[in-house]
PDB file of C-alpha atoms and ligand atoms in Angstrom:
ATOM      1  CA  VAL A1263     159.807 250.668 -77.265  1.00  0.00           C
ATOM      2  CA  THR A1264     158.666 248.573 -74.343  1.00  0.00           C
ATOM      3  CA  GLY A1265     158.814 244.813 -74.146  1.00  0.00           C
ATOM      4  CA  ALA A1266     155.065 244.359 -74.259  1.00  0.00           C
ATOM      5  CA  GLU A1267     154.815 246.309 -77.481  1.00  0.00           C
ATOM      6  CA  ARG A1268     157.570 244.222 -78.953  1.00  0.00           C
ATOM      7  CA  VAL A1269     155.895 240.920 -78.144  1.00  0.00           C
ATOM      8  CA  SER A1270     152.461 242.044 -79.323  1.00  0.00           C
ATOM      9  CA  GLU A1271     150.880 239.812 -81.899  1.00  0.00           C
ATOM     10  CA  ASP A1272     150.419 242.351 -84.696  1.00  0.00           C
ATOM     11  CA  GLY A1273     153.840 241.363 -85.964  1.00  0.00           C
ATOM     12  CA  ALA A1274     155.245 244.761 -86.916  1.00  0.00           C
ATOM     13  CA  PRO A1275     157.939 245.277 -84.236  1.00  0.00           C
ATOM     14  CA  PRO A1276     161.036 243.058 -84.188  1.00  0.00           C
ATOM     15  CA  PRO A1277     160.712 239.976 -82.004  1.00  0.00           C
ATOM     16  CA  VAL A1278     162.271 239.992 -78.548  1.00  0.00           C
ATOM     17  CA  ARG A1279     165.523 238.014 -78.511  1.00  0.00           C
ATOM     18  CA  ALA A1280     165.613 235.463 -75.716  1.00  0.00           C
ATOM     19  CA  LEU A1281     168.683 233.490 -74.662  1.00  0.00           C
ATOM     20  CA  VAL A1282     168.394 230.281 -72.638  1.00  0.00           C
ATOM     21  CA  VAL A1283     171.569 229.474 -70.680  1.00  0.00           C
ATOM     22  CA  GLU A1284     171.107 225.871 -69.609  1.00  0.00           C
ATOM     23  CA  ASP A1285     173.401 222.846 -69.755  1.00  0.00           C
ATOM     24  CA  ASP A1286     170.550 220.313 -69.686  1.00  0.00           C
ATOM     25  CA  THR A1287     169.890 219.862 -73.407  1.00  0.00           C
ATOM     26  CA  GLY A1288     166.355 218.530 -72.994  1.00  0.00           C
ATOM     27  CA  ILE A1289     165.249 221.464 -70.841  1.00  0.00           C
ATOM     28  CA  ALA A1290     167.022 223.962 -73.096  1.00  0.00           C
ATOM     29  CA  GLN A1291     165.371 222.611 -76.245  1.00  0.00           C
ATOM     30  CA  SER A1292     161.887 222.577 -74.798  1.00  0.00           C
ATOM     31  CA  LEU A1293     162.292 226.144 -73.473  1.00  0.00           C
ATOM     32  CA  VAL A1294     163.529 227.371 -76.854  1.00  0.00           C
ATOM     33  CA  ARG A1295     160.570 225.700 -78.598  1.00  0.00           C
ATOM     34  CA  GLY A1296     158.095 227.188 -76.123  1.00  0.00           C
ATOM     35  CA  LEU A1297     159.591 230.668 -76.413  1.00  0.00           C
ATOM     36  CA  GLU A1298     159.497 230.482 -80.214  1.00  0.00           C
ATOM     37  CA  ARG A1299     155.847 229.413 -80.144  1.00  0.00           C
ATOM     38  CA  ALA A1300     155.167 232.462 -77.954  1.00  0.00           C
ATOM     39  CA  GLY A1301     156.680 234.738 -80.598  1.00  0.00           C
ATOM     40  CA  TYR A1302     160.200 235.239 -79.291  1.00  0.00           C
ATOM     41  CA  THR A1303     163.414 234.682 -81.178  1.00  0.00           C
ATOM     42  CA  ALA A1304     165.142 232.126 -78.978  1.00  0.00           C
ATOM     43  CA  GLN A1305     168.464 230.318 -78.820  1.00  0.00           C
ATOM     44  CA  SER A1306     170.266 228.365 -76.152  1.00  0.00           C
ATOM     45  CA  VAL A1307     173.848 227.977 -74.987  1.00  0.00           C
ATOM     46  CA  ALA A1308     175.139 225.412 -72.499  1.00  0.00           C
ATOM     47  CA  THR A1309     177.900 227.375 -70.762  1.00  0.00           C
ATOM     48  CA  GLY A1310     178.428 230.697 -69.036  1.00  0.00           C
ATOM     49  CA  SER A1311     181.293 231.682 -71.296  1.00  0.00           C
ATOM     50  CA  ALA A1312     179.159 231.097 -74.398  1.00  0.00           C
ATOM     51  CA  ALA A1313     176.380 233.203 -72.853  1.00  0.00           C
ATOM     52  CA  LEU A1314     178.777 236.133 -72.470  1.00  0.00           C
ATOM     53  CA  GLU A1315     179.784 235.925 -76.137  1.00  0.00           C
ATOM     54  CA  VAL A1316     176.319 235.904 -77.720  1.00  0.00           C
ATOM     55  CA  ASP A1317     176.097 238.677 -80.287  1.00  0.00           C
ATOM     56  CA  PRO A1318     173.908 240.651 -80.628  1.00  0.00           C
ATOM     57  CA  VAL A1319     173.203 240.922 -76.920  1.00  0.00           C
ATOM     58  CA  PRO A1320     169.777 239.363 -76.231  1.00  0.00           C
ATOM     59  CA  ASP A1321     166.869 241.283 -74.738  1.00  0.00           C
ATOM     60  CA  ILE A1322     166.188 238.694 -72.076  1.00  0.00           C
ATOM     61  CA  VAL A1323     168.328 235.916 -70.600  1.00  0.00           C
ATOM     62  CA  LEU A1324     166.982 232.911 -68.782  1.00  0.00           C
ATOM     63  CA  LEU A1325     170.027 231.930 -66.735  1.00  0.00           C
ATOM     64  CA  ASP A1326     170.406 228.586 -64.984  1.00  0.00           C
ATOM     65  CA  LEU A1327     172.746 229.157 -62.038  1.00  0.00           C
ATOM     66  CA  GLY A1328     174.133 225.609 -62.121  1.00  0.00           C
ATOM     67  CA  LEU A1329     176.496 225.776 -65.108  1.00  0.00           C
ATOM     68  CA  PRO A1330     179.449 223.504 -65.885  1.00  0.00           C
ATOM     69  CA  ASP A1331     182.125 226.134 -66.512  1.00  0.00           C
ATOM     70  CA  MET A1332     181.385 229.207 -64.409  1.00  0.00           C
ATOM     71  CA  ASP A1333     179.550 230.285 -61.276  1.00  0.00           C
ATOM     72  CA  GLY A1334     176.104 231.319 -62.465  1.00  0.00           C
ATOM     73  CA  LEU A1335     176.182 234.351 -60.166  1.00  0.00           C
ATOM     74  CA  GLU A1336     179.360 235.541 -61.859  1.00  0.00           C
ATOM     75  CA  VAL A1337     177.704 235.122 -65.266  1.00  0.00           C
ATOM     76  CA  CYS A1338     174.772 237.161 -63.969  1.00  0.00           C
ATOM     77  CA  ARG A1339     177.095 239.929 -62.767  1.00  0.00           C
ATOM     78  CA  LEU A1340     178.951 240.068 -66.102  1.00  0.00           C
ATOM     79  CA  LEU A1341     175.730 240.043 -68.156  1.00  0.00           C
ATOM     80  CA  ARG A1342     174.447 242.901 -66.009  1.00  0.00           C
ATOM     81  CA  ARG A1343     176.987 245.243 -67.605  1.00  0.00           C
ATOM     82  CA  HIS A1344     174.495 245.527 -70.468  1.00  0.00           C
ATOM     83  CA  ASP A1345     171.876 248.045 -69.414  1.00  0.00           C
ATOM     84  CA  ASP A1346     169.064 246.952 -71.699  1.00  0.00           C
ATOM     85  CA  LEU A1347     169.187 243.292 -70.794  1.00  0.00           C
ATOM     86  CA  ALA A1348     166.647 241.573 -68.555  1.00  0.00           C
ATOM     87  CA  ILE A1349     167.792 238.539 -66.563  1.00  0.00           C
ATOM     88  CA  ILE A1350     165.661 235.833 -65.005  1.00  0.00           C
ATOM     89  CA  VAL A1351     167.726 233.323 -63.030  1.00  0.00           C
ATOM     90  CA  VAL A1352     166.695 229.715 -62.614  1.00  0.00           C
ATOM     91  CA  THR A1353     167.578 227.868 -59.439  1.00  0.00           C
ATOM     92  CA  ALA A1354     166.948 224.442 -58.036  1.00  0.00           C
ATOM     93  CA  ARG A1355     164.396 224.089 -55.298  1.00  0.00           C
ATOM     94  CA  GLY A1356     165.564 225.237 -51.888  1.00  0.00           C
ATOM     95  CA  GLU A1357     168.526 227.342 -52.965  1.00  0.00           C
ATOM     96  CA  GLU A1358     167.168 230.444 -51.265  1.00  0.00           C
ATOM     97  CA  CYS A1359     170.578 232.025 -50.715  1.00  0.00           C
ATOM     98  CA  ASP A1360     171.351 231.741 -54.445  1.00  0.00           C
ATOM     99  CA  ARG A1361     168.144 233.525 -55.322  1.00  0.00           C
ATOM    100  CA  VAL A1362     168.861 236.390 -52.958  1.00  0.00           C
ATOM    101  CA  ALA A1363     172.448 236.611 -54.202  1.00  0.00           C
ATOM    102  CA  ALA A1364     171.274 236.612 -57.828  1.00  0.00           C
ATOM    103  CA  LEU A1365     168.938 239.523 -57.210  1.00  0.00           C
ATOM    104  CA  GLY A1366     171.920 241.260 -55.605  1.00  0.00           C
ATOM    105  CA  GLN A1367     173.924 240.651 -58.799  1.00  0.00           C
ATOM    106  CA  GLY A1368     171.336 242.386 -60.915  1.00  0.00           C
ATOM    107  CA  ALA A1369     168.848 239.643 -61.830  1.00  0.00           C
ATOM    108  CA  ASP A1370     165.364 241.005 -62.436  1.00  0.00           C
ATOM    109  CA  ASP A1371     163.508 237.944 -61.219  1.00  0.00           C
ATOM    110  CA  TYR A1372     163.991 234.256 -60.526  1.00  0.00           C
ATOM    111  CA  LEU A1373     162.223 230.984 -61.173  1.00  0.00           C
ATOM    112  CA  VAL A1374     162.549 227.785 -59.173  1.00  0.00           C
ATOM    113  CA  LYS A1375     162.810 224.466 -61.015  1.00  0.00           C
ATOM    114  CA  PRO A1376     160.605 222.778 -62.062  1.00  0.00           C
ATOM    115  CA  PHE A1377     158.510 225.491 -63.642  1.00  0.00           C
ATOM    116  CA  GLY A1378     156.019 225.529 -66.496  1.00  0.00           C
ATOM    117  CA  LEU A1379     156.120 227.461 -69.715  1.00  0.00           C
ATOM    118  CA  ALA A1380     153.076 229.541 -68.799  1.00  0.00           C
ATOM    119  CA  GLU A1381     154.733 230.706 -65.592  1.00  0.00           C
ATOM    120  CA  LEU A1382     157.920 231.554 -67.474  1.00  0.00           C
ATOM    121  CA  LEU A1383     156.026 233.581 -70.085  1.00  0.00           C
ATOM    122  CA  ASP A1384     154.155 235.484 -67.352  1.00  0.00           C
ATOM    123  CA  ARG A1385     157.475 236.355 -65.692  1.00  0.00           C
ATOM    124  CA  ILE A1386     159.104 237.413 -68.949  1.00  0.00           C
ATOM    125  CA  ARG A1387     156.212 239.738 -69.789  1.00  0.00           C
ATOM    126  CA  ALA A1388     156.338 241.247 -66.302  1.00  0.00           C
ATOM    127  CA  VAL A1389     160.114 241.768 -66.437  1.00  0.00           C
ATOM    128  CA  LEU A1390     160.113 243.253 -69.940  1.00  0.00           C
ATOM    129  CA  ASN A1391     157.294 245.630 -69.180  1.00  0.00           C
ATOM    130  CA  PRO A1392     157.005 246.306 -65.447  1.00  0.00           C
ATOM    131  CA  THR A1393     154.796 249.352 -66.003  1.00  0.00           C
ATOM    132  CA  ALA A1394     152.283 247.537 -68.203  1.00  0.00           C
ATOM    133  CA  PRO A1395     148.693 248.303 -67.351  1.00  0.00           C
ATOM    134  CA  VAL A1396     147.522 245.726 -64.867  1.00  0.00           C
ATOM    135  CA  SER A1397     144.979 243.398 -66.363  1.00  0.00           C
ATOM    136  CA  PRO A1398     142.124 242.813 -63.940  1.00  0.00           C
ATOM    137  CA  PRO A1399     141.756 239.402 -62.318  1.00  0.00           C
ATOM    138  CA  LEU A1400     139.661 236.877 -64.222  1.00  0.00           C
ATOM    139  CA  ARG A1401     136.477 236.220 -62.270  1.00  0.00           C
ATOM    140  CA  TYR A1402     133.972 233.410 -62.443  1.00  0.00           C
ATOM    141  CA  GLY A1403     131.389 232.798 -59.747  1.00  0.00           C
ATOM    142  CA  PRO A1404     133.220 232.877 -56.400  1.00  0.00           C
ATOM    143  CA  LEU A1405     136.564 232.420 -58.166  1.00  0.00           C
ATOM    144  CA  ALA A1406     139.092 235.149 -58.996  1.00  0.00           C
ATOM    145  CA  LEU A1407     142.431 234.488 -60.694  1.00  0.00           C
ATOM    146  CA  ASP A1408     145.081 237.207 -60.938  1.00  0.00           C
ATOM    147  CA  ALA A1409     147.626 236.295 -63.615  1.00  0.00           C
ATOM    148  CA  ARG A1410     150.007 239.098 -62.622  1.00  0.00           C
ATOM    149  CA  THR A1411     150.414 238.075 -58.983  1.00  0.00           C
ATOM    150  CA  ARG A1412     149.590 234.417 -59.726  1.00  0.00           C
ATOM    151  CA  THR A1413     147.058 234.305 -56.911  1.00  0.00           C
ATOM    152  CA  VAL A1414     143.665 232.639 -56.755  1.00  0.00           C
ATOM    153  CA  THR A1415     140.852 233.406 -54.359  1.00  0.00           C
ATOM    154  CA  VAL A1416     137.551 231.634 -53.749  1.00  0.00           C
ATOM    155  CA  ALA A1417     134.984 233.861 -52.028  1.00  0.00           C
ATOM    156  CA  ASP A1418     137.890 236.235 -51.234  1.00  0.00           C
ATOM    157  CA  GLU A1419     139.892 233.513 -49.466  1.00  0.00           C
ATOM    158  CA  GLU A1420     143.324 232.984 -51.001  1.00  0.00           C
ATOM    159  CA  ILE A1421     143.949 229.409 -52.142  1.00  0.00           C
ATOM    160  CA  ALA A1422     147.537 228.122 -52.252  1.00  0.00           C
ATOM    161  CA  LEU A1423     148.003 226.312 -55.572  1.00  0.00           C
ATOM    162  CA  THR A1424     151.098 224.746 -57.089  1.00  0.00           C
ATOM    163  CA  PRO A1425     152.374 226.508 -60.242  1.00  0.00           C
ATOM    164  CA  LYS A1426     150.958 223.682 -62.390  1.00  0.00           C
ATOM    165  CA  GLU A1427     147.566 223.793 -60.722  1.00  0.00           C
ATOM    166  CA  PHE A1428     147.513 227.552 -61.278  1.00  0.00           C
ATOM    167  CA  ASP A1429     148.340 227.192 -64.977  1.00  0.00           C
ATOM    168  CA  VAL A1430     145.710 224.483 -65.471  1.00  0.00           C
ATOM    169  CA  LEU A1431     143.083 226.621 -63.756  1.00  0.00           C
ATOM    170  CA  LYS A1432     144.099 229.633 -65.847  1.00  0.00           C
ATOM    171  CA  CYS A1433     143.328 227.638 -69.024  1.00  0.00           C
ATOM    172  CA  LEU A1434     139.820 226.937 -67.732  1.00  0.00           C
ATOM    173  CA  VAL A1435     139.052 230.399 -66.327  1.00  0.00           C
ATOM    174  CA  ALA A1436     140.209 232.074 -69.534  1.00  0.00           C
ATOM    175  CA  ASP A1437     137.195 230.607 -71.337  1.00  0.00           C
ATOM    176  CA  PRO A1438     134.551 229.514 -68.829  1.00  0.00           C
ATOM    177  CA  GLY A1439     131.678 227.402 -70.086  1.00  0.00           C
ATOM    178  CA  ARG A1440     133.683 226.021 -73.012  1.00  0.00           C
ATOM    179  CA  VAL A1441     135.092 222.493 -72.987  1.00  0.00           C
ATOM    180  CA  VAL A1442     138.876 222.819 -72.894  1.00  0.00           C
ATOM    181  CA  THR A1443     140.538 219.702 -74.247  1.00  0.00           C
ATOM    182  CA  ARG A1444     143.302 217.820 -72.481  1.00  0.00           C
ATOM    183  CA  GLU A1445     145.589 218.577 -75.420  1.00  0.00           C
ATOM    184  CA  GLU A1446     144.986 222.316 -75.078  1.00  0.00           C
ATOM    185  CA  ILE A1447     145.750 222.233 -71.379  1.00  0.00           C
ATOM    186  CA  LEU A1448     148.900 220.180 -71.891  1.00  0.00           C
ATOM    187  CA  GLU A1449     149.995 222.559 -74.640  1.00  0.00           C
ATOM    188  CA  ARG A1450     149.361 225.731 -72.668  1.00  0.00           C
ATOM    189  CA  ALA A1451     150.117 224.677 -69.106  1.00  0.00           C
ATOM    190  CA  GLY A1452     152.788 222.086 -69.785  1.00  0.00           C
ATOM    191  CA  ASP A1453     156.476 222.618 -70.284  1.00  0.00           C
ATOM    192  CA  GLY A1454     156.668 220.184 -73.153  1.00  0.00           C
ATOM    193  CA  HIS A1455     158.884 217.522 -71.659  1.00  0.00           C
ATOM    194  CA  ARG A1456     158.048 216.864 -68.043  1.00  0.00           C
ATOM    195  CA  TYR A1457     154.338 217.172 -68.261  1.00  0.00           C
ATOM    196  CA  GLY A1458     153.128 215.246 -71.240  1.00  0.00           C
ATOM    197  CA  SER A1459     151.026 212.538 -69.683  1.00  0.00           C
ATOM    198  CA  ALA A1460     147.292 212.539 -69.163  1.00  0.00           C
ATOM    199  CA  ALA A1461     147.773 210.819 -65.806  1.00  0.00           C
ATOM    200  CA  VAL A1462     149.834 213.745 -64.528  1.00  0.00           C
ATOM    201  CA  LEU A1463     147.132 216.156 -65.650  1.00  0.00           C
ATOM    202  CA  ASP A1464     144.589 214.124 -63.692  1.00  0.00           C
ATOM    203  CA  VAL A1465     146.732 214.479 -60.574  1.00  0.00           C
ATOM    204  CA  HIS A1466     146.861 218.274 -60.975  1.00  0.00           C
ATOM    205  CA  MET A1467     143.126 218.379 -61.673  1.00  0.00           C
ATOM    206  CA  ALA A1468     142.360 216.352 -58.532  1.00  0.00           C
ATOM    207  CA  GLY A1469     144.534 218.691 -56.440  1.00  0.00           C
ATOM    208  CA  LEU A1470     142.851 221.707 -57.959  1.00  0.00           C
ATOM    209  CA  ARG A1471     139.348 220.417 -57.219  1.00  0.00           C
ATOM    210  CA  ARG A1472     140.255 219.545 -53.663  1.00  0.00           C
ATOM    211  CA  LYS A1473     141.817 222.944 -52.948  1.00  0.00           C
ATOM    212  CA  LEU A1474     139.104 225.023 -54.634  1.00  0.00           C
ATOM    213  CA  ASN A1475     136.501 222.966 -52.756  1.00  0.00           C
ATOM    214  CA  VAL A1476     133.610 224.134 -54.920  1.00  0.00           C
ATOM    215  CA  PRO A1477     131.807 220.893 -55.930  1.00  0.00           C
ATOM    216  CA  GLY A1478     130.915 220.713 -59.607  1.00  0.00           C
ATOM    217  CA  MET A1479     132.920 223.763 -60.608  1.00  0.00           C
ATOM    218  CA  ILE A1480     135.351 221.801 -62.781  1.00  0.00           C
ATOM    219  CA  GLU A1481     133.302 219.389 -64.852  1.00  0.00           C
ATOM    220  CA  THR A1482     134.907 216.400 -66.579  1.00  0.00           C
ATOM    221  CA  ILE A1483     133.522 215.858 -70.077  1.00  0.00           C
ATOM    222  CA  PRO A1484     134.437 212.228 -70.832  1.00  0.00           C
ATOM    223  CA  GLY A1485     136.549 211.769 -73.932  1.00  0.00           C
ATOM    224  CA  GLN A1486     136.809 215.544 -74.444  1.00  0.00           C
ATOM    225  CA  GLY A1487     138.248 217.499 -71.566  1.00  0.00           C
ATOM    226  CA  PHE A1488     137.180 219.843 -68.802  1.00  0.00           C
ATOM    227  CA  ARG A1489     134.794 222.724 -68.397  1.00  0.00           C
ATOM    228  CA  LEU A1490     134.436 225.412 -65.775  1.00  0.00           C
ATOM    229  CA  THR A1491     130.825 225.625 -64.660  1.00  0.00           C
ATOM    230  CA  ALA A1492     129.204 228.168 -62.362  1.00  0.00           C
ATOM    231  CA  PRO A1493     128.002 226.414 -59.261  1.00  0.00           C
ATOM    232  CA  ASN A1494     124.368 227.024 -58.317  1.00  0.00           C
TER     233      ASN A1494
HETATM  234 CA1   CA B1184     172.327 223.226 -64.835  1.00  0.00          CA
END
């Protein structure tokens, strides 16, 4: 049984068990909530030694490398003894050597803090089912968004977006022409604790508009939200 089948929404297969290893309680709680909303069975532990004792062994571990009791890389190496376990390590910005070392210790992928829930869920799906059929990029007018590679092009030119800008755009491209409310975007593109304010969303939206540079493509509907509109 592959990961993608197990997380499918028809409900029959057992849920994928996710373990969050994170000593920051606020981050851990919001990740567990987000994973549960996405259909996973999730729990968190705050130390490396607790992570090694979780029984039954989870299907996927989200492992913060900065732990209070053990070197995160050592935890990664010890977890790796389980063959069926997927590991995504989480590092702070700029710790490139840690990321390389973690991949050397058997991690399947890594995420750099801060990251959004949508990005995490994309990574988990990719790690659990690397041979999943590739879904084609979402296209709208000159815009193409590839959720698998997390790339965006406008008229075949790649646009460098921040992870948040990408997730916000993905919400709009997924349903072009419909007004997507601010609440929906915050729910789907936010991480639940760092990203709750409307003002922050406006900052991401302004960055997105500037980088896409297609006037009128993202319409603001006052009091409601945003809509992706095909430019003439
Ligand atoms: Ca930490």
